[in-house]
CSV table of C-alpha atoms in Angstrom, one decimal:
chain,number,residue,atom,x,y,z
A,1,UNK,CA,10.0,-22.3,-0.8
A,2,UNK,CA,6.4,-23.5,-1.8
A,3,UNK,CA,6.6,-27.0,-0.7
A,4,UNK,CA,6.3,-25.4,2.5
A,5,UNK,CA,2.0,-25.1,4.3
A,6,UNK,CA,4.3,-21.7,6.1
A,7,UNK,CA,5.0,-20.4,2.9
A,8,UNK,CA,2.1,-21.3,1.4
A,9,UNK,CA,0.0,-19.5,3.6
A,10,UNK,CA,2.6,-16.6,3.9
A,11,UNK,CA,2.5,-15.9,-0.2
A,12,UNK,CA,-1.6,-16.0,0.0
A,13,UNK,CA,-1.5,-13.5,3.0
A,14,UNK,CA,0.9,-10.9,1.2
A,15,UNK,CA,-1.2,-10.8,-2.1
A,16,UNK,CA,-4.2,-10.4,-0.2
A,17,UNK,CA,-2.6,-7.2,1.3
A,18,UNK,CA,-1.5,-6.1,-1.4
A,19,UNK,CA,-4.6,-6.7,-3.3
A,20,UNK,CA,-6.1,-4.5,-0.7
A,21,UNK,CA,-3.6,-2.0,0.4
A,22,UNK,CA,-3.1,-0.2,-2.8
A,23,UNK,CA,-6.0,0.8,-4.1
A,24,UNK,CA,-6.4,2.2,-0.4
A,25,UNK,CA,-3.3,3.8,-0.9
A,26,UNK,CA,-4.2,6.0,-3.0
A,27,UNK,CA,-7.0,7.5,-2.2
A,28,UNK,CA,-5.3,8.1,1.0
A,29,UNK,CA,-2.8,10.4,-0.8
A,30,UNK,CA,-5.4,12.0,-2.7
A,31,UNK,CA,-7.4,13.0,0.1
A,32,UNK,CA,-3.9,13.7,1.8
A,33,UNK,CA,-4.7,11.7,4.9
A,34,UNK,CA,-0.8,9.6,5.0
A,35,UNK,CA,-0.8,11.3,8.6
A,36,UNK,CA,-3.6,9.6,9.4
A,37,UNK,CA,-3.3,6.5,8.4
A,38,UNK,CA,0.4,6.0,9.7
A,39,UNK,CA,-1.2,7.7,13.5
A,40,UNK,CA,-3.9,4.7,12.9
A,41,UNK,CA,-1.8,2.5,12.8
A,42,UNK,CA,0.4,3.4,15.8
A,43,UNK,CA,-2.7,4.4,18.1
A,44,UNK,CA,-3.4,0.5,17.8
A,45,UNK,CA,-0.2,-0.5,20.2
A,46,UNK,CA,-2.2,-0.6,23.1
A,47,UNK,CA,-5.0,-2.8,21.6
A,48,UNK,CA,-2.6,-5.6,20.4
A,49,UNK,CA,-0.7,-5.1,24.1
A,50,UNK,CA,-3.9,-6.2,26.2
A,51,UNK,CA,-4.7,-8.9,22.9
A,52,UNK,CA,-1.1,-10.3,24.1
A,53,UNK,CA,-1.5,-10.2,27.8
A,54,UNK,CA,-4.9,-12.1,27.6
A,55,UNK,CA,-3.8,-14.6,25.1
A,56,UNK,CA,-6.7,-14.4,22.8
A,57,UNK,CA,-5.5,-13.4,18.6
A,58,UNK,CA,-3.9,-10.4,17.9
A,59,UNK,CA,-6.9,-9.3,15.4
A,60,UNK,CA,-9.5,-8.8,18.6
A,61,UNK,CA,-7.1,-6.9,19.8
A,62,UNK,CA,-6.4,-5.1,16.1
A,63,UNK,CA,-10.2,-4.3,15.9
A,64,UNK,CA,-10.5,-2.5,19.8
A,65,UNK,CA,-7.5,-0.5,19.4
A,66,UNK,CA,-8.4,0.4,15.6
A,67,UNK,CA,-12.0,1.5,17.2
A,68,UNK,CA,-10.5,4.2,20.3
A,69,UNK,CA,-8.3,5.7,18.1
A,70,UNK,CA,-10.4,6.7,15.3
A,71,UNK,CA,-12.5,7.5,17.3
A,72,UNK,CA,-10.6,9.8,19.1
A,73,UNK,CA,-8.2,11.2,15.9
A,74,UNK,CA,-12.0,11.7,14.6
A,75,UNK,CA,-12.9,13.3,17.2
A,76,UNK,CA,-9.4,16.1,17.9
A,77,UNK,CA,-8.8,19.0,15.4
A,78,UNK,CA,-5.3,19.5,14.0
A,79,UNK,CA,-2.2,18.1,13.2
A,80,UNK,CA,-1.0,18.6,17.0
A,81,UNK,CA,-4.6,16.8,18.7
A,82,UNK,CA,-3.8,14.2,17.0
A,83,UNK,CA,0.1,14.0,17.2
A,84,UNK,CA,-1.0,14.2,21.3
A,85,UNK,CA,-3.3,10.9,20.9
A,86,UNK,CA,-1.2,8.5,19.0
A,87,UNK,CA,1.7,10.0,21.7
A,88,UNK,CA,0.0,9.1,24.2
A,89,UNK,CA,-1.4,6.0,22.8
A,90,UNK,CA,2.4,4.5,21.6
A,91,UNK,CA,3.2,5.6,25.2
A,92,UNK,CA,0.5,3.9,26.8
A,93,UNK,CA,1.2,0.9,24.3
A,94,UNK,CA,4.3,1.2,25.1
A,95,UNK,CA,4.3,0.3,28.8
A,96,UNK,CA,1.8,-1.9,28.3
A,97,UNK,CA,4.2,-4.4,25.9
A,98,UNK,CA,7.5,-4.0,28.7
A,99,UNK,CA,5.8,-4.9,31.6
A,100,UNK,CA,6.9,-8.3,33.2
A,101,UNK,CA,3.6,-9.7,32.7
A,102,UNK,CA,3.2,-9.2,29.1
A,103,UNK,CA,4.6,-11.9,26.8
A,104,UNK,CA,7.8,-11.8,24.9
A,105,UNK,CA,5.9,-10.9,21.5
A,106,UNK,CA,7.2,-7.3,21.2
A,107,UNK,CA,8.5,-7.5,18.5
A,108,UNK,CA,5.4,-9.5,16.3
A,109,UNK,CA,3.8,-6.6,17.3
A,110,UNK,CA,5.5,-3.7,15.9
A,111,UNK,CA,7.0,-5.8,12.8
A,112,UNK,CA,4.2,-8.3,12.6
A,113,UNK,CA,4.9,-12.4,11.4
A,114,UNK,CA,4.3,-13.2,8.4
A,115,UNK,CA,5.1,-16.5,8.8
A,116,UNK,CA,3.3,-17.4,12.0
A,117,UNK,CA,-0.5,-16.6,9.8
A,118,UNK,CA,-2.7,-19.5,10.2
A,119,UNK,CA,-6.2,-20.6,8.0
A,120,UNK,CA,-7.4,-18.4,10.5
A,121,UNK,CA,-5.3,-15.3,9.9
A,122,UNK,CA,-5.4,-15.7,6.6
A,123,UNK,CA,-9.5,-16.3,6.1
A,124,UNK,CA,-10.2,-13.3,8.3
A,125,UNK,CA,-7.1,-11.4,6.7
A,126,UNK,CA,-9.2,-12.7,3.4
A,127,UNK,CA,-12.6,-11.7,4.1
A,128,UNK,CA,-11.3,-7.9,5.6
A,129,UNK,CA,-9.1,-7.5,3.0
A,130,UNK,CA,-12.8,-8.3,0.3
A,131,UNK,CA,-14.6,-6.1,2.8
A,132,UNK,CA,-11.7,-2.9,2.4
A,133,UNK,CA,-12.3,-3.5,-1.4
A,134,UNK,CA,-16.6,-3.8,-1.5
A,135,UNK,CA,-16.4,-0.4,0.3
A,136,UNK,CA,-13.9,0.8,-1.9
A,137,UNK,CA,-16.2,0.4,-4.3
A,138,UNK,CA,-18.8,2.0,-3.5
A,139,UNK,CA,-17.9,4.3,-2.4
A,140,UNK,CA,-15.8,5.8,-5.6
A,141,UNK,CA,-17.8,8.6,-6.5
A,142,UNK,CA,-17.7,9.8,-3.3
A,143,UNK,CA,-13.8,9.5,-2.9
A,144,UNK,CA,-13.5,10.6,-6.4
A,145,UNK,CA,-15.2,14.4,-6.0
A,146,UNK,CA,-13.6,15.0,-2.4
A,147,UNK,CA,-10.2,13.9,-4.2
A,148,UNK,CA,-10.6,16.1,-7.1
A,149,UNK,CA,-12.3,19.4,-4.9
A,150,UNK,CA,-10.4,19.4,-2.2
A,151,UNK,CA,-14.8,18.2,-0.1
A,152,UNK,CA,-14.2,15.7,3.1
A,153,UNK,CA,-17.3,15.2,5.3
A,154,UNK,CA,-18.6,11.8,5.0
A,155,UNK,CA,-15.5,11.0,2.6
A,156,UNK,CA,-13.1,11.5,5.6
A,157,UNK,CA,-14.8,8.9,7.5
A,158,UNK,CA,-15.8,6.2,5.5
A,159,UNK,CA,-12.3,6.2,4.0
A,160,UNK,CA,-11.7,6.6,8.1
A,161,UNK,CA,-13.5,3.3,8.4
A,162,UNK,CA,-12.1,1.4,5.1
A,163,UNK,CA,-7.9,2.5,6.9
A,164,UNK,CA,-9.8,0.8,10.3
A,165,UNK,CA,-10.2,-2.4,8.6
A,166,UNK,CA,-7.7,-2.8,6.4
A,167,UNK,CA,-5.4,-2.3,10.1
A,168,UNK,CA,-6.6,-5.2,11.1
A,169,UNK,CA,-6.6,-7.2,8.4
A,170,UNK,CA,-2.8,-6.3,8.0
A,171,UNK,CA,-1.4,-5.6,11.9
A,172,UNK,CA,-0.8,-9.9,12.0
A,173,UNK,CA,1.3,-10.5,9.0
A,174,UNK,CA,2.9,-7.0,8.9
A,175,UNK,CA,2.8,-5.2,12.4
A,176,UNK,CA,1.1,-1.9,13.1
A,177,UNK,CA,4.5,-0.1,12.3
A,178,UNK,CA,5.6,-1.8,8.8
A,179,UNK,CA,1.9,-2.1,7.2
A,180,UNK,CA,2.2,2.3,6.3
A,181,UNK,CA,4.2,1.3,3.6
A,182,UNK,CA,2.7,-1.0,2.5
A,183,UNK,CA,-0.6,1.3,2.0
A,184,UNK,CA,1.1,4.2,0.4
A,185,UNK,CA,4.6,3.7,-1.2
A,186,UNK,CA,2.9,1.4,-3.9
A,187,UNK,CA,0.2,3.9,-4.6
A,188,UNK,CA,2.5,6.6,-4.6
A,189,UNK,CA,4.4,5.2,-8.0
A,190,UNK,CA,1.4,4.4,-9.5
A,191,UNK,CA,-0.1,8.4,-9.1
A,192,UNK,CA,3.1,8.9,-10.8
A,193,UNK,CA,3.3,6.7,-13.2
A,194,UNK,CA,-0.3,6.4,-14.7
A,195,UNK,CA,-2.4,9.7,-15.6
A,196,UNK,CA,-6.2,7.7,-15.4
A,197,UNK,CA,-8.0,6.5,-12.1
A,198,UNK,CA,-9.1,3.9,-12.5
A,199,UNK,CA,-5.3,2.7,-13.7
A,200,UNK,CA,-3.7,4.6,-10.7
A,201,UNK,CA,-6.2,2.0,-8.8
A,202,UNK,CA,-5.3,-1.3,-10.5
A,203,UNK,CA,-1.4,-0.1,-11.0
A,204,UNK,CA,-1.4,0.5,-7.1
A,205,UNK,CA,-2.8,-3.0,-6.3
A,206,UNK,CA,-0.2,-4.9,-8.7
A,207,UNK,CA,2.8,-3.0,-7.2
A,208,UNK,CA,1.4,-3.7,-3.8
A,209,UNK,CA,1.3,-7.6,-4.5
A,210,UNK,CA,4.9,-7.6,-6.5
A,211,UNK,CA,6.5,-5.7,-2.9
A,212,UNK,CA,4.2,-8.7,-1.0
A,213,UNK,CA,6.3,-12.3,-3.3
A,214,UNK,CA,9.7,-10.2,-4.0
A,215,UNK,CA,9.5,-8.6,0.1
A,216,UNK,CA,8.7,-12.3,0.4
A,217,UNK,CA,11.1,-14.1,-1.6
A,218,UNK,CA,14.0,-11.8,-1.0
A,219,UNK,CA,13.0,-12.3,3.2
A,220,UNK,CA,13.3,-16.1,2.8
A,221,UNK,CA,16.5,-16.3,0.5
A,222,UNK,CA,18.3,-13.9,2.5
A,223,UNK,CA,17.0,-14.9,6.0
A,224,UNK,CA,15.2,-11.3,7.4
A,225,UNK,CA,12.1,-11.0,8.2
A,226,UNK,CA,9.4,-11.0,6.3
A,227,UNK,CA,8.0,-7.8,7.6
A,228,UNK,CA,10.8,-5.5,7.2
A,229,UNK,CA,11.8,-6.9,3.3
A,230,UNK,CA,8.1,-5.8,1.8
A,231,UNK,CA,8.0,-2.9,3.4
A,232,UNK,CA,11.5,-2.1,1.8
A,233,UNK,CA,9.8,-3.6,-1.4
A,234,UNK,CA,7.2,-1.1,-1.6
A,235,UNK,CA,9.6,1.8,-1.1
A,236,UNK,CA,12.3,0.4,-3.7
A,237,UNK,CA,8.9,0.6,-6.2
A,238,UNK,CA,8.2,3.5,-4.7
A,239,UNK,CA,11.4,5.2,-6.5
A,240,UNK,CA,9.6,4.3,-10.2
A,241,UNK,CA,7.4,7.4,-9.2
A,242,UNK,CA,10.3,9.7,-8.7
A,243,UNK,CA,13.0,8.1,-11.6
A,244,UNK,CA,10.3,8.9,-14.1
A,245,UNK,CA,10.9,12.4,-15.3
A,246,UNK,CA,14.6,11.5,-15.5
A,247,UNK,CA,15.2,8.3,-17.2
A,248,UNK,CA,12.3,10.0,-20.0
A,249,UNK,CA,9.3,7.5,-19.2
A,250,UNK,CA,6.4,8.4,-20.9
């Protein structure tokens, strides 16, 4: 399996994304912004399609799409406004994706193409993931205060910006529909399995990496889509937190 350069790059990409997505998911859940995470990933579809139409790397379209979506989501108030913005952008992306001029890459846009990751894609994902981890470390205190005291403000904006960067980093490998699973599912399990916040953050990163690696191996053995396999493995790991009380785990 690892004798192939394609699988080597895919494995490194899965590990890199897991290290960034797991800890980020913890903060998203603590600050109750899971709906924003789902919305932001879906709303960038128009940017992805335009990038495909223009023949440029998807990461540039993802960045533009996420920027527009983040501005609109930050501008509206309440879940209803966010839902309207997301539905509108996703609908626009669907129209563009199904137009005759669009290259047949809809599956890649929605579900990612982890096995198609190039060295350039890997470097971009690694750089963005490192930036995310640095940003989370710098914002640790303000995010912790916002999470435990229920205050938002600048912490919300910082988290939204970090989420946007993570979304751009993960879109090539996981697509805009599945990446939320790798962000939220390991974090949900970690919050149930660990007590202290540093332990939760570390465990979330480990679980996200495990989901990425196991999902990639399963996809290779069963010859199924890597992104979907990783998402299912992440969700399966999240069941650990649900089963903990029933199994009598400490």
